[in-house]
């Protein structure tokens, strides 16, 4: 730190003065002493920097955000399809029972003034055996009926006149002798759904 010489500038001469009173052994001892002094005074200079803190960057940027904004979702403008239109009303004025329309060869089962089953296709009486028009109560039901006058099967017969007119399974291409012919599934439905005393209305 001061104005003194650096240890690296020190010079110690290895020359040893040997006096007259010093023999060879004495001179050798002095020489060893000088060598030891030289090794102790070895020049080792260490420079220490006072400021060892690395500089910080003033231009560091913030880390990019790992999450990105979700894209906006436009509300759907698709309108749902309209509900199917209600079935057309039947030509009958009853709210419960069976309705038959002869001119269109159709029949329906009604519950609570709504169509529960149908329309089903039918065939009705041929000329001379016309199916009667009007309102009639269900009189009786015979599942495995046989027609004695016409010698033929009448499955799922549901009678609604005292003259023997009934709903039953029969041909949908050939007219009847006054009964209402239905396909097998429809005849079974009428047989199951219509109760004794319920109304059957037949219109032209």
mmCIF file of N, CA and C in Angstrom, residues 87-158:
data_model
loop_
_atom_site.group_PDB
_atom_site.id
_atom_site.type_symbol
_atom_site.label_atom_id
_atom_site.label_comp_id
_atom_site.label_asym_id
_atom_site.label_seq_id
_atom_site.Cartn_x
_atom_site.Cartn_y
_atom_site.Cartn_z
ATOM 1 N N UNK A 87 -101.165 -33.891 -34.766
ATOM 2 C CA UNK A 87 -101.960 -34.603 -35.782
ATOM 3 C C UNK A 87 -103.302 -33.923 -35.984
ATOM 4 N N UNK A 88 -103.830 -34.012 -37.180
ATOM 5 C CA UNK A 88 -105.131 -33.377 -37.425
ATOM 6 C C UNK A 88 -106.200 -34.020 -36.553
ATOM 7 N N UNK A 89 -107.186 -33.252 -36.172
ATOM 8 C CA UNK A 89 -108.249 -33.812 -35.326
ATOM 9 C C UNK A 89 -109.031 -34.885 -36.079
ATOM 10 N N UNK A 90 -109.602 -35.778 -35.304
ATOM 11 C CA UNK A 90 -110.430 -36.819 -35.917
ATOM 12 C C UNK A 90 -111.796 -36.235 -36.280
ATOM 13 N N UNK A 91 -112.519 -36.898 -37.121
ATOM 14 C CA UNK A 91 -113.862 -36.401 -37.487
ATOM 15 C C UNK A 91 -114.925 -36.697 -36.427
ATOM 16 N N UNK A 92 -114.533 -37.345 -35.342
ATOM 17 C CA UNK A 92 -115.504 -37.703 -34.298
ATOM 18 C C UNK A 92 -115.524 -36.643 -33.206
ATOM 19 N N UNK A 93 -116.602 -36.620 -32.427
ATOM 20 C CA UNK A 93 -116.709 -35.651 -31.335
ATOM 21 C C UNK A 93 -116.546 -36.297 -29.961
ATOM 22 N N UNK A 94 -116.158 -37.556 -29.905
ATOM 23 C CA UNK A 94 -115.929 -38.205 -28.614
ATOM 24 C C UNK A 94 -114.514 -37.888 -28.139
ATOM 25 N N UNK A 95 -114.290 -37.987 -26.834
ATOM 26 C CA UNK A 95 -112.958 -37.730 -26.270
ATOM 27 C C UNK A 95 -112.232 -39.013 -25.897
ATOM 28 N N UNK A 96 -112.971 -40.093 -25.689
ATOM 29 C CA UNK A 96 -112.380 -41.390 -25.352
ATOM 30 C C UNK A 96 -113.123 -42.480 -26.106
ATOM 31 N N UNK A 97 -112.366 -43.467 -26.584
ATOM 32 C CA UNK A 97 -112.982 -44.574 -27.306
ATOM 33 C C UNK A 97 -112.406 -44.722 -28.693
ATOM 34 N N UNK A 98 -113.197 -45.306 -29.602
ATOM 35 C CA UNK A 98 -112.749 -45.557 -30.972
ATOM 36 C C UNK A 98 -113.555 -44.719 -31.952
ATOM 37 N N UNK A 99 -112.833 -44.117 -32.900
ATOM 38 C CA UNK A 99 -113.457 -43.322 -33.961
ATOM 39 C C UNK A 99 -113.200 -44.019 -35.292
ATOM 40 N N UNK A 100 -114.231 -44.135 -36.118
ATOM 41 C CA UNK A 100 -114.124 -44.782 -37.428
ATOM 42 C C UNK A 100 -114.672 -43.825 -38.483
ATOM 43 N N UNK A 101 -113.896 -43.604 -39.555
ATOM 44 C CA UNK A 101 -114.361 -42.807 -40.686
ATOM 45 C C UNK A 101 -114.389 -43.708 -41.921
ATOM 46 N N UNK A 102 -115.585 -43.956 -42.416
ATOM 47 C CA UNK A 102 -115.755 -44.903 -43.517
ATOM 48 C C UNK A 102 -115.231 -44.367 -44.843
ATOM 49 N N UNK A 103 -115.388 -43.062 -45.090
ATOM 50 C CA UNK A 103 -114.995 -42.496 -46.385
ATOM 51 C C UNK A 103 -113.486 -42.527 -46.605
ATOM 52 N N UNK A 104 -112.715 -42.486 -45.544
ATOM 53 C CA UNK A 104 -111.246 -42.503 -45.672
ATOM 54 C C UNK A 104 -110.642 -43.838 -45.267
ATOM 55 N N UNK A 105 -111.510 -44.777 -44.823
ATOM 56 C CA UNK A 105 -111.026 -46.089 -44.374
ATOM 57 C C UNK A 105 -109.955 -45.951 -43.294
ATOM 58 N N UNK A 106 -110.294 -45.191 -42.233
ATOM 59 C CA UNK A 106 -109.365 -44.963 -41.126
ATOM 60 C C UNK A 106 -110.087 -45.102 -39.789
ATOM 61 N N UNK A 107 -109.296 -45.414 -38.764
ATOM 62 C CA UNK A 107 -109.821 -45.458 -37.403
ATOM 63 C C UNK A 107 -108.745 -45.001 -36.426
ATOM 64 N N UNK A 108 -109.172 -44.477 -35.270
ATOM 65 C CA UNK A 108 -108.276 -43.961 -34.234
ATOM 66 C C UNK A 108 -108.756 -44.438 -32.864
ATOM 67 N N UNK A 109 -107.827 -44.539 -31.943
ATOM 68 C CA UNK A 109 -108.163 -44.710 -30.528
ATOM 69 C C UNK A 109 -107.872 -43.398 -29.821
ATOM 70 N N UNK A 110 -108.831 -42.903 -29.050
ATOM 71 C CA UNK A 110 -108.708 -41.605 -28.377
ATOM 72 C C UNK A 110 -108.628 -41.796 -26.867
ATOM 73 N N UNK A 111 -107.779 -40.957 -26.238
ATOM 74 C CA UNK A 111 -107.669 -40.914 -24.785
ATOM 75 C C UNK A 111 -107.516 -39.456 -24.357
ATOM 76 N N UNK A 112 -108.496 -38.982 -23.556
ATOM 77 C CA UNK A 112 -108.416 -37.602 -23.090
ATOM 78 C C UNK A 112 -108.439 -36.590 -24.213
ATOM 79 N N UNK A 113 -109.258 -36.850 -25.224
ATOM 80 C CA UNK A 113 -109.391 -35.972 -26.391
ATOM 81 C C UNK A 113 -108.098 -35.877 -27.202
ATOM 82 N N UNK A 114 -107.210 -36.857 -27.041
ATOM 83 C CA UNK A 114 -105.980 -36.920 -27.821
ATOM 84 C C UNK A 114 -105.886 -38.284 -28.494
ATOM 85 N N UNK A 115 -105.209 -38.306 -29.625
ATOM 86 C CA UNK A 115 -105.039 -39.561 -30.352
ATOM 87 C C UNK A 115 -104.000 -40.413 -29.631
ATOM 88 N N UNK A 116 -104.413 -41.565 -29.149
ATOM 89 C CA UNK A 116 -103.497 -42.493 -28.485
ATOM 90 C C UNK A 116 -102.894 -43.482 -29.469
ATOM 91 N N UNK A 117 -103.679 -43.900 -30.464
ATOM 92 C CA UNK A 117 -103.219 -44.845 -31.488
ATOM 93 C C UNK A 117 -103.903 -44.506 -32.809
ATOM 94 N N UNK A 118 -103.163 -44.698 -33.889
ATOM 95 C CA UNK A 118 -103.757 -44.464 -35.199
ATOM 96 C C UNK A 118 -103.271 -43.189 -35.857
ATOM 97 N N UNK A 119 -103.756 -42.961 -37.058
ATOM 98 C CA UNK A 119 -104.830 -43.725 -37.717
ATOM 99 C C UNK A 119 -104.368 -45.082 -38.239
ATOM 100 N N UNK A 120 -105.274 -46.051 -38.175
ATOM 101 C CA UNK A 120 -105.052 -47.378 -38.735
ATOM 102 C C UNK A 120 -105.925 -47.550 -39.977
ATOM 103 N N UNK A 121 -105.428 -48.262 -40.996
ATOM 104 C CA UNK A 121 -106.275 -48.535 -42.170
ATOM 105 C C UNK A 121 -107.326 -49.600 -41.850
ATOM 106 N N UNK A 122 -108.466 -49.499 -42.513
ATOM 107 C CA UNK A 122 -109.568 -50.447 -42.297
ATOM 108 C C UNK A 122 -110.207 -50.809 -43.636
ATOM 109 N N UNK A 123 -111.025 -51.827 -43.605
ATOM 110 C CA UNK A 123 -112.064 -52.034 -44.623
ATOM 111 C C UNK A 123 -113.378 -52.240 -43.883
ATOM 112 N N UNK A 124 -114.452 -51.838 -44.505
ATOM 113 C CA UNK A 124 -115.780 -51.911 -43.856
ATOM 114 C C UNK A 124 -116.749 -52.701 -44.746
ATOM 115 N N UNK A 125 -118.031 -52.590 -44.426
ATOM 116 C CA UNK A 125 -119.027 -53.443 -45.097
ATOM 117 C C UNK A 125 -119.201 -53.139 -46.577
ATOM 118 N N UNK A 126 -119.356 -54.194 -47.332
ATOM 119 C CA UNK A 126 -119.637 -54.072 -48.765
ATOM 120 C C UNK A 126 -121.080 -53.618 -48.980
ATOM 121 N N UNK A 127 -121.437 -53.174 -50.188
ATOM 122 C CA UNK A 127 -122.831 -52.787 -50.446
ATOM 123 C C UNK A 127 -123.794 -53.930 -50.086
ATOM 124 N N UNK A 128 -124.849 -53.552 -49.424
ATOM 125 C CA UNK A 128 -125.808 -54.534 -48.918
ATOM 126 C C UNK A 128 -125.474 -55.006 -47.526
ATOM 127 N N UNK A 129 -124.255 -54.772 -47.071
ATOM 128 C CA UNK A 129 -123.818 -55.122 -45.706
ATOM 129 C C UNK A 129 -123.127 -53.901 -45.074
ATOM 130 N N UNK A 130 -123.719 -52.783 -45.267
ATOM 131 C CA UNK A 130 -123.093 -51.528 -44.830
ATOM 132 C C UNK A 130 -122.878 -51.504 -43.319
ATOM 133 N N UNK A 131 -121.735 -50.959 -42.943
ATOM 134 C CA UNK A 131 -121.440 -50.754 -41.520
ATOM 135 C C UNK A 131 -122.328 -49.626 -41.014
ATOM 136 N N UNK A 132 -123.017 -49.806 -39.902
ATOM 137 C CA UNK A 132 -123.923 -48.755 -39.409
ATOM 138 C C UNK A 132 -123.153 -47.542 -38.907
ATOM 139 N N UNK A 133 -123.769 -46.365 -39.064
ATOM 140 C CA UNK A 133 -123.185 -45.097 -38.599
ATOM 141 C C UNK A 133 -123.869 -44.710 -37.292
ATOM 142 N N UNK A 134 -123.065 -44.149 -36.380
ATOM 143 C CA UNK A 134 -123.617 -43.721 -35.099
ATOM 144 C C UNK A 134 -122.646 -43.988 -33.961
ATOM 145 N N UNK A 135 -123.149 -43.874 -32.724
ATOM 146 C CA UNK A 135 -122.352 -44.140 -31.524
ATOM 147 C C UNK A 135 -122.868 -45.418 -30.870
ATOM 148 N N UNK A 136 -121.917 -46.269 -30.500
ATOM 149 C CA UNK A 136 -122.266 -47.574 -29.952
ATOM 150 C C UNK A 136 -121.348 -47.898 -28.768
ATOM 151 N N UNK A 137 -121.841 -48.640 -27.787
ATOM 152 C CA UNK A 137 -120.980 -49.059 -26.689
ATOM 153 C C UNK A 137 -120.313 -50.400 -27.016
ATOM 154 N N UNK A 138 -119.130 -50.591 -26.486
ATOM 155 C CA UNK A 138 -118.475 -51.894 -26.606
ATOM 156 C C UNK A 138 -119.265 -52.888 -25.759
ATOM 157 N N UNK A 139 -119.671 -54.004 -26.390
ATOM 158 C CA UNK A 139 -120.548 -54.971 -25.716
ATOM 159 C C UNK A 139 -119.785 -56.170 -25.162
ATOM 160 N N UNK A 140 -118.908 -56.730 -25.937
ATOM 161 C CA UNK A 140 -118.166 -57.904 -25.482
ATOM 162 C C UNK A 140 -116.928 -58.076 -26.354
ATOM 163 N N UNK A 141 -116.014 -58.953 -25.874
ATOM 164 C CA UNK A 141 -114.768 -59.199 -26.602
ATOM 165 C C UNK A 141 -114.471 -60.703 -26.583
ATOM 166 N N UNK A 142 -114.109 -61.220 -27.745
ATOM 167 C CA UNK A 142 -113.751 -62.634 -27.869
ATOM 168 C C UNK A 142 -112.443 -62.706 -28.664
ATOM 169 N N UNK A 143 -111.405 -63.229 -28.028
ATOM 170 C CA UNK A 143 -110.092 -63.211 -28.674
ATOM 171 C C UNK A 143 -110.017 -64.158 -29.867
ATOM 172 N N UNK A 144 -110.474 -65.396 -29.715
ATOM 173 C CA UNK A 144 -110.387 -66.389 -30.798
ATOM 174 C C UNK A 144 -111.792 -66.719 -31.308
ATOM 175 N N UNK A 145 -112.408 -65.725 -31.904
ATOM 176 C CA UNK A 145 -113.782 -65.881 -32.391
ATOM 177 C C UNK A 145 -113.806 -66.596 -33.751
ATOM 178 N N UNK A 146 -114.949 -67.254 -33.995
ATOM 179 C CA UNK A 146 -115.185 -67.914 -35.292
ATOM 180 C C UNK A 146 -116.573 -67.527 -35.774
ATOM 181 N N UNK A 147 -116.648 -67.039 -37.023
ATOM 182 C CA UNK A 147 -117.938 -66.629 -37.579
ATOM 183 C C UNK A 147 -118.687 -67.858 -38.109
ATOM 184 N N UNK A 148 -119.808 -68.174 -37.472
ATOM 185 C CA UNK A 148 -120.619 -69.308 -37.941
ATOM 186 C C UNK A 148 -121.353 -68.975 -39.239
ATOM 187 N N UNK A 149 -121.950 -67.761 -39.368
ATOM 188 C CA UNK A 149 -122.652 -67.474 -40.634
ATOM 189 C C UNK A 149 -121.734 -67.510 -41.843
ATOM 190 N N UNK A 150 -120.484 -67.033 -41.675
ATOM 191 C CA UNK A 150 -119.582 -66.915 -42.828
ATOM 192 C C UNK A 150 -118.418 -67.913 -42.746
ATOM 193 N N UNK A 151 -118.451 -68.768 -41.728
ATOM 194 C CA UNK A 151 -117.488 -69.862 -41.589
ATOM 195 C C UNK A 151 -116.035 -69.376 -41.765
ATOM 196 N N UNK A 152 -115.661 -68.416 -40.912
ATOM 197 C CA UNK A 152 -114.297 -67.890 -40.986
ATOM 198 C C UNK A 152 -113.825 -67.381 -39.631
ATOM 199 N N UNK A 153 -112.511 -67.282 -39.469
ATOM 200 C CA UNK A 153 -111.964 -66.796 -38.194
ATOM 201 C C UNK A 153 -112.179 -65.295 -38.047
ATOM 202 N N UNK A 154 -112.340 -64.871 -36.803
ATOM 203 C CA UNK A 154 -112.468 -63.443 -36.467
ATOM 204 C C UNK A 154 -111.593 -63.152 -35.239
ATOM 205 N N UNK A 155 -110.251 -63.209 -35.391
ATOM 206 C CA UNK A 155 -109.384 -63.000 -34.227
ATOM 207 C C UNK A 155 -109.560 -61.605 -33.635
ATOM 208 N N UNK A 156 -109.441 -61.524 -32.315
ATOM 209 C CA UNK A 156 -109.515 -60.251 -31.568
ATOM 210 C C UNK A 156 -110.814 -59.506 -31.859
ATOM 211 N N UNK A 157 -111.913 -60.181 -31.747
ATOM 212 C CA UNK A 157 -113.222 -59.551 -32.009
ATOM 213 C C UNK A 157 -113.639 -58.678 -30.836
ATOM 214 N N UNK A 158 -113.973 -57.411 -31.145
ATOM 215 C CA UNK A 158 -114.505 -56.462 -30.164
ATOM 216 C C UNK A 158 -115.860 -56.006 -30.702
#
